[in-house]
Coordinates of C-alpha atoms and ligand atoms in Angstrom, one line a residue:
M1 CA 28.0 -12.0 46.1
K2 CA 24.2 -11.8 46.1
T3 CA 24.3 -8.0 46.0
H4 CA 26.9 -8.0 43.3
G5 CA 24.6 -10.4 41.3
R6 CA 21.6 -8.2 41.8
R7 CA 23.6 -5.1 40.7
T8 CA 24.9 -7.0 37.6
L9 CA 21.3 -7.9 36.8
A10 CA 20.1 -4.3 37.3
I11 CA 22.9 -3.0 35.0
A12 CA 22.1 -5.7 32.4
S13 CA 18.4 -4.9 32.4
L14 CA 19.1 -1.2 32.2
A15 CA 21.4 -1.9 29.2
T16 CA 18.6 -3.9 27.6
V17 CA 16.1 -1.1 28.1
V18 CA 18.6 1.4 26.6
M19 CA 19.4 -0.8 23.7
T20 CA 15.7 -1.5 23.0
A21 CA 15.0 2.2 23.2
M22 CA 17.8 2.9 20.8
T23 CA 16.5 0.4 18.3
L24 CA 12.8 1.2 18.5
V25 CA 12.6 3.6 15.6
P26 CA 11.6 6.3 15.3
S27 CA 9.4 6.9 18.3
I28 CA 12.3 7.6 20.6
R29 CA 14.1 9.8 18.0
A30 CA 13.9 13.5 18.2
Q31 CA 11.3 14.7 15.7
G32 CA 14.0 16.9 14.2
S33 CA 16.2 14.0 13.3
V34 CA 13.4 12.2 11.5
Q35 CA 12.6 15.5 9.7
S36 CA 16.2 15.9 8.6
V37 CA 16.2 12.4 7.1
V38 CA 13.0 13.1 5.2
D39 CA 14.3 16.6 4.1
G40 CA 17.6 14.9 3.0
A41 CA 15.7 12.4 0.7
F42 CA 13.6 15.2 -0.7
A43 CA 16.6 17.3 -1.5
K44 CA 18.4 14.4 -3.0
Y45 CA 15.7 13.4 -5.5
K46 CA 13.8 16.6 -6.2
N47 CA 15.7 17.3 -9.4
L48 CA 15.9 13.7 -10.6
Q49 CA 14.5 13.7 -14.1
E50 CA 14.0 10.0 -14.8
G51 CA 10.8 8.1 -15.9
K52 CA 7.6 9.4 -17.4
N53 CA 4.0 9.9 -16.4
A54 CA 1.6 7.1 -17.3
D55 CA -0.3 8.1 -20.4
Y56 CA -2.5 5.2 -21.2
I57 CA -5.1 7.0 -19.1
P58 CA -4.9 10.5 -20.9
A59 CA -5.7 12.5 -17.7
L60 CA -2.6 11.1 -16.0
A61 CA -0.2 12.5 -18.7
K62 CA -1.4 16.0 -17.8
V63 CA -0.3 15.9 -14.2
D64 CA 2.8 18.0 -13.3
P65 CA 5.8 15.6 -13.4
N66 CA 7.6 17.9 -10.9
L67 CA 5.0 17.3 -8.2
F68 CA 6.9 15.6 -5.3
G69 CA 5.8 15.2 -1.8
I70 CA 6.9 12.9 1.1
A71 CA 4.8 12.3 4.2
M72 CA 5.4 10.0 7.1
V73 CA 3.5 9.2 10.3
T74 CA 5.5 7.9 13.2
A75 CA 4.6 5.7 16.1
D76 CA 3.8 8.7 18.3
G77 CA 1.4 10.1 15.7
K78 CA 3.6 12.8 14.4
I79 CA 3.3 13.7 10.7
I80 CA 6.6 14.6 9.1
T81 CA 6.5 16.1 5.6
A82 CA 8.6 17.5 2.8
G83 CA 7.6 19.1 -0.5
D84 CA 4.0 19.2 -1.8
V85 CA 1.9 17.0 0.4
K86 CA -1.4 18.8 -0.5
T87 CA -1.9 18.4 -4.2
E88 CA -4.1 15.5 -5.0
V89 CA -3.4 12.8 -7.6
S90 CA -5.6 9.8 -8.4
I91 CA -5.0 6.9 -6.0
Q92 CA -5.1 4.3 -8.8
S93 CA -3.8 0.9 -7.8
I94 CA -3.1 1.8 -4.2
S95 CA -6.9 1.7 -3.9
K96 CA -6.7 -2.1 -4.4
V97 CA -5.2 -2.5 -0.9
F98 CA -8.1 -0.9 0.8
T99 CA -10.8 -2.6 -1.1
M100 CA -9.1 -5.9 -0.3
A101 CA -8.9 -4.8 3.3
R102 CA -12.7 -4.1 3.3
V103 CA -13.4 -7.6 1.9
I104 CA -11.1 -9.3 4.5
Q105 CA -12.7 -7.3 7.3
D106 CA -16.3 -8.2 6.2
Q107 CA -15.8 -11.7 5.0
G108 CA -12.6 -13.0 6.5
P109 CA -9.2 -13.7 5.0
D110 CA -10.3 -17.0 3.5
A111 CA -12.7 -15.2 1.2
I112 CA -9.9 -13.4 -0.6
E113 CA -7.6 -16.5 -0.6
K114 CA -10.3 -18.9 -1.9
R115 CA -12.0 -16.7 -4.5
I116 CA -9.0 -14.8 -5.8
G117 CA -5.8 -16.3 -4.5
V118 CA -2.8 -14.7 -2.8
D119 CA 0.1 -15.6 -5.1
A120 CA 2.1 -13.3 -7.4
T121 CA 1.2 -13.8 -11.1
G122 CA 4.7 -12.8 -12.2
M123 CA 3.0 -10.9 -15.0
R124 CA 2.0 -7.2 -15.7
F125 CA -0.8 -5.8 -13.5
N126 CA -3.3 -5.9 -16.4
S127 CA -2.2 -9.1 -17.9
I128 CA -5.0 -11.2 -19.6
V129 CA -2.6 -14.1 -20.0
S130 CA -2.4 -14.3 -16.2
I131 CA -6.1 -15.0 -16.1
E132 CA -5.7 -18.0 -18.4
F133 CA -2.9 -19.3 -16.2
S134 CA -4.8 -18.7 -13.0
K135 CA -7.2 -21.6 -13.9
K136 CA -7.1 -24.5 -11.5
E137 CA -6.4 -27.0 -14.4
L138 CA -3.2 -25.1 -15.0
G139 CA -2.1 -25.2 -11.4
G140 CA -3.8 -22.0 -10.3
P141 CA -5.0 -19.8 -8.8
E142 CA -1.8 -17.8 -9.3
M143 CA -3.7 -14.6 -8.7
N144 CA -4.1 -11.8 -6.1
A145 CA -6.2 -8.8 -5.3
L146 CA -3.5 -6.3 -6.3
V147 CA -3.5 -7.0 -10.0
N148 CA -6.4 -5.9 -12.1
P149 CA -8.2 -9.2 -12.6
G150 CA -8.1 -9.9 -8.8
A151 CA -8.8 -6.3 -7.9
I152 CA -11.9 -6.1 -10.1
T153 CA -13.0 -9.3 -8.5
A154 CA -12.4 -7.9 -5.0
T155 CA -14.5 -4.9 -5.9
S156 CA -17.3 -7.2 -7.0
M157 CA -17.1 -8.9 -3.6
V158 CA -18.0 -5.7 -1.6
Q159 CA -21.6 -6.3 -0.6
G160 CA -24.5 -3.9 -1.3
A161 CA -27.9 -4.0 -2.8
T162 CA -27.1 -1.2 -5.3
A163 CA -24.0 0.2 -6.9
D164 CA -24.4 3.3 -4.8
E165 CA -24.4 1.2 -1.6
V166 CA -21.3 -0.7 -2.7
W167 CA -19.6 2.6 -3.6
G168 CA -20.6 4.1 -0.2
K169 CA -18.7 1.2 1.5
I170 CA -15.7 1.6 -0.7
I171 CA -15.3 5.4 -0.4
G172 CA -16.2 5.2 3.3
T173 CA -13.4 2.7 3.9
Y174 CA -10.8 4.8 2.1
S175 CA -11.9 7.9 4.0
D176 CA -11.6 6.1 7.3
F177 CA -8.1 5.0 6.5
A178 CA -7.2 8.5 5.4
G179 CA -9.0 10.2 8.3
R180 CA -10.9 12.7 6.1
P181 CA -13.6 12.4 3.5
L182 CA -12.2 11.6 0.1
S183 CA -13.9 12.0 -3.3
V184 CA -13.5 11.1 -6.9
L185 CA -11.4 13.3 -9.3
A186 CA -14.1 13.7 -12.0
D187 CA -11.7 14.3 -14.9
V188 CA -9.7 11.2 -14.1
Y189 CA -12.8 9.1 -13.8
K190 CA -14.1 10.3 -17.1
S191 CA -10.7 9.8 -18.8
E192 CA -10.3 6.3 -17.4
S193 CA -13.9 5.3 -18.2
D194 CA -13.3 6.4 -21.8
S195 CA -10.1 4.3 -22.1
N196 CA -10.7 1.2 -19.9
Q197 CA -11.7 -1.2 -22.6
R198 CA -9.0 -3.6 -21.5
N199 CA -10.3 -3.6 -17.9
Q200 CA -13.8 -4.2 -19.2
A201 CA -12.5 -7.3 -21.0
I202 CA -10.8 -8.4 -17.9
G203 CA -14.0 -8.0 -15.9
M204 CA -15.9 -10.0 -18.5
L205 CA -13.3 -12.8 -18.5
M206 CA -13.2 -13.0 -14.7
H207 CA -17.0 -13.4 -14.9
A208 CA -16.8 -16.1 -17.6
Y209 CA -14.3 -17.9 -15.3
E210 CA -16.6 -17.5 -12.3
Y211 CA -14.3 -15.4 -10.2
I212 CA -16.9 -12.6 -10.5
K213 CA -20.3 -14.0 -9.6
S214 CA -22.5 -11.3 -11.3
N215 CA -22.6 -7.9 -12.9
P216 CA -19.0 -7.6 -14.2
A217 CA -19.8 -4.2 -15.8
Q218 CA -20.7 -2.8 -12.5
A219 CA -17.6 -4.2 -10.8
T220 CA -15.4 -2.7 -13.5
D221 CA -17.1 0.7 -13.3
L222 CA -16.8 0.8 -9.5
Y223 CA -13.1 -0.3 -9.8
T224 CA -12.5 2.6 -12.3
R225 CA -14.2 4.9 -9.8
Q226 CA -12.1 3.7 -6.9
C227 CA -8.9 4.2 -8.9
S228 CA -10.0 7.9 -9.6
V229 CA -10.2 8.9 -5.9
G230 CA -8.1 12.0 -5.2
V231 CA -5.4 11.7 -2.5
N232 CA -2.4 13.7 -1.5
A233 CA 0.8 12.4 0.1
K234 CA -0.5 13.1 3.6
D235 CA -3.7 11.1 3.0
L236 CA -1.6 8.2 1.7
A237 CA 0.8 8.3 4.6
M238 CA -2.2 8.2 7.0
M239 CA -3.6 5.2 5.1
A240 CA -0.3 3.5 5.4
A241 CA 0.0 4.4 9.1
T242 CA -3.4 2.9 9.8
L243 CA -2.0 -0.4 8.5
A244 CA 1.3 0.2 10.4
F245 CA -0.5 0.6 13.7
G246 CA -2.9 -2.4 13.8
G247 CA -5.8 -1.0 11.6
R248 CA -6.3 2.0 13.9
N249 CA -6.1 5.5 12.3
P250 CA -3.5 7.3 14.4
A251 CA -5.1 10.7 14.0
T252 CA -8.9 9.9 14.4
K253 CA -8.2 6.8 16.6
K254 CA -10.9 5.0 14.7
Q255 CA -10.4 1.2 14.4
V256 CA -10.9 0.9 10.7
I257 CA -10.1 -2.9 10.4
G258 CA -9.3 -5.4 13.0
A259 CA -5.7 -5.7 14.0
D260 CA -5.9 -9.5 13.3
N261 CA -6.7 -8.7 9.7
V262 CA -3.8 -6.4 9.0
P263 CA -1.1 -9.1 8.5
Y264 CA -3.1 -10.6 5.7
V265 CA -3.3 -7.2 3.9
L266 CA 0.4 -6.6 4.5
A267 CA 1.3 -10.1 3.2
V268 CA -0.3 -9.5 -0.2
M269 CA 1.3 -6.1 -0.4
A270 CA 4.7 -7.7 0.3
T271 CA 4.1 -10.3 -2.4
A272 CA 2.6 -8.2 -5.1
G273 CA 2.6 -4.5 -4.2
L274 CA 5.1 -3.3 -6.8
Y275 CA 4.0 -5.7 -9.5
D276 CA 6.9 -7.2 -11.5
D277 CA 9.4 -5.5 -9.2
S278 CA 7.8 -6.6 -5.9
G279 CA 10.6 -9.1 -5.1
K280 CA 13.3 -6.5 -5.9
W281 CA 11.6 -4.0 -3.7
L282 CA 11.2 -6.4 -0.8
Y283 CA 14.7 -7.6 -1.1
H284 CA 16.0 -4.1 -0.6
T285 CA 13.5 -2.7 1.9
G286 CA 11.6 -5.5 3.6
L287 CA 8.5 -3.2 3.5
P288 CA 5.0 -4.2 2.4
A289 CA 4.2 -1.4 -0.1
K290 CA 1.8 -0.5 -2.9
S291 CA 2.2 1.7 -6.0
G292 CA -0.2 3.4 -8.3
V293 CA 0.2 4.7 -11.8
G294 CA -0.9 8.1 -10.5
G295 CA 2.6 8.3 -9.0
G296 CA 1.9 7.4 -5.4
I297 CA 3.6 4.7 -3.3
I298 CA 2.7 3.7 0.2
A299 CA 4.9 1.6 2.5
V300 CA 4.4 0.2 5.9
S301 CA 7.0 -0.6 8.7
P302 CA 4.7 -2.4 11.1
G303 CA 4.5 -0.8 14.5
N304 CA 7.0 1.8 13.4
F305 CA 5.8 4.1 10.6
G306 CA 3.6 4.6 7.6
I307 CA 5.1 6.5 4.7
A308 CA 3.9 7.8 1.3
V309 CA 5.5 9.6 -1.6
V310 CA 3.7 11.2 -4.6
S311 CA 5.8 11.8 -7.7
P312 CA 4.2 10.9 -11.1
P313 CA 7.1 9.8 -13.3
L314 CA 7.2 6.0 -13.4
D315 CA 9.7 3.3 -14.4
D316 CA 9.1 0.5 -16.8
A317 CA 7.3 -1.6 -14.2
G318 CA 4.8 1.3 -13.5
N319 CA 6.3 2.4 -10.2
S320 CA 7.2 6.0 -9.3
I321 CA 10.9 6.4 -9.4
R322 CA 11.4 9.2 -6.9
A323 CA 9.0 7.5 -4.5
Q324 CA 10.9 4.2 -4.6
R325 CA 14.2 5.9 -4.0
A326 CA 13.0 8.3 -1.3
I327 CA 11.2 5.6 0.7
R328 CA 14.1 3.2 0.4
D329 CA 16.6 5.9 1.7
I330 CA 14.4 7.0 4.5
S331 CA 13.5 3.5 5.7
T332 CA 17.2 2.5 5.6
A333 CA 18.2 5.5 7.7
L334 CA 15.5 4.9 10.2
H335 CA 15.9 1.1 10.3
G336 CA 12.4 0.5 9.0
N337 CA 13.1 -3.0 7.6
P338 CA 11.0 -5.4 9.8
Y339 CA 13.3 -8.3 8.9
A340 CA 16.3 -6.5 10.4
V341 CA 17.1 -8.3 13.6
Q342 CA 18.1 -5.3 15.6
R343 CA 14.6 -4.0 15.7
Q344 CA 12.9 -7.1 16.9
K345 CA 11.8 -8.0 20.4
P346 CA 13.4 -11.5 20.8
V347 CA 11.1 -14.4 21.4
A348 CA 12.4 -16.0 24.6
T349 CA 11.4 -18.7 27.0
S350 CA 12.0 -18.4 30.7
G351 CA 14.3 -20.8 32.5
R352 CA 16.9 -21.3 29.7
Ligands
LIG1 O1 -6.5 -0.4 -14.0 C1 -5.7 0.5 -14.3 O2 -5.1 0.4 -15.3 C2 -5.5 1.7 -13.4 N1 -6.7 2.2 -12.9 C3 -4.7 1.3 -12.2 C4 -3.4 0.7 -12.6 C5 -2.3 1.0 -11.6 O3 -2.2 1.9 -10.8 C6 -1.2 0.0 -11.8 N2 -0.1 0.5 -11.0 N3 1.0 0.5 -10.8

């Protein structure tokens, strides 16, 4: 009876191990099967002709709309790619994630929550009305570091005696996340500086309302510079993967931010990463993500993979169409949704 019981237990634990292994995705999958999922999404969407490049920053309208690249970094550090993962586009709003991460790392999660807020505005990313509604008297702050008013404020919070020192921290952080030295695309920076009057107004208003403590012009200029940083799909996937794996870059092994700080970053991404469509995105994928008007989207399946797609044509909400579809398909095929029960290690107590 005892032996039988032990054998049953052994079989049961073997079954648990096998089931856990089968559901821990994609580290136990053959690399080839992940590659075929990524290739399949690339083939499915490469001829999709929907959406249009952003053109309110003139340099973005000139980027080849056919540019399409997918890159994914898995739990075992493998990089899986399809299409063009080398051509750089400007990082744009995806930068907001990494400036926020820098501030959280240096000043703690409360600094972002108290100064800016961590709630969705429910309005466009560059809404000025959202600033008015963010006021405490009106029930605020309904604001976050991933829309322009909050993002320019987050940039103003990066500490440094001079603009160069602040910039050094910002570009250093992005480079650590990407695992290689990144730099500004000069043509995009010039084009955006020449056309960013609305962001200048947002910076000034955020100063008037005391979110930004000093020098709003410097904050807006550094924000414009951070949005102009050049990245390819591989860089973005590595940045996403660094968030997926506890703040440690899987290629360089550098601990870029503390593992304890990563959930705060991911929470704001989940709430506000795809602007007006953040809820819709989360509903279908469960993935914290962030888009940029340069055509990139990053998404994070915690402990599982980081993925990025670059494809410039955007939908009405300002999110890359091919990127949304490809990431959604790939994550669904690989069970990337962190809310899906089959992936989770159960929380159990002994002696039940
Ligand atoms: O502030 C801007 O308008 C741009 N530099 C960034 C906007 C952006 O990427 C919004 N994205 N979806």
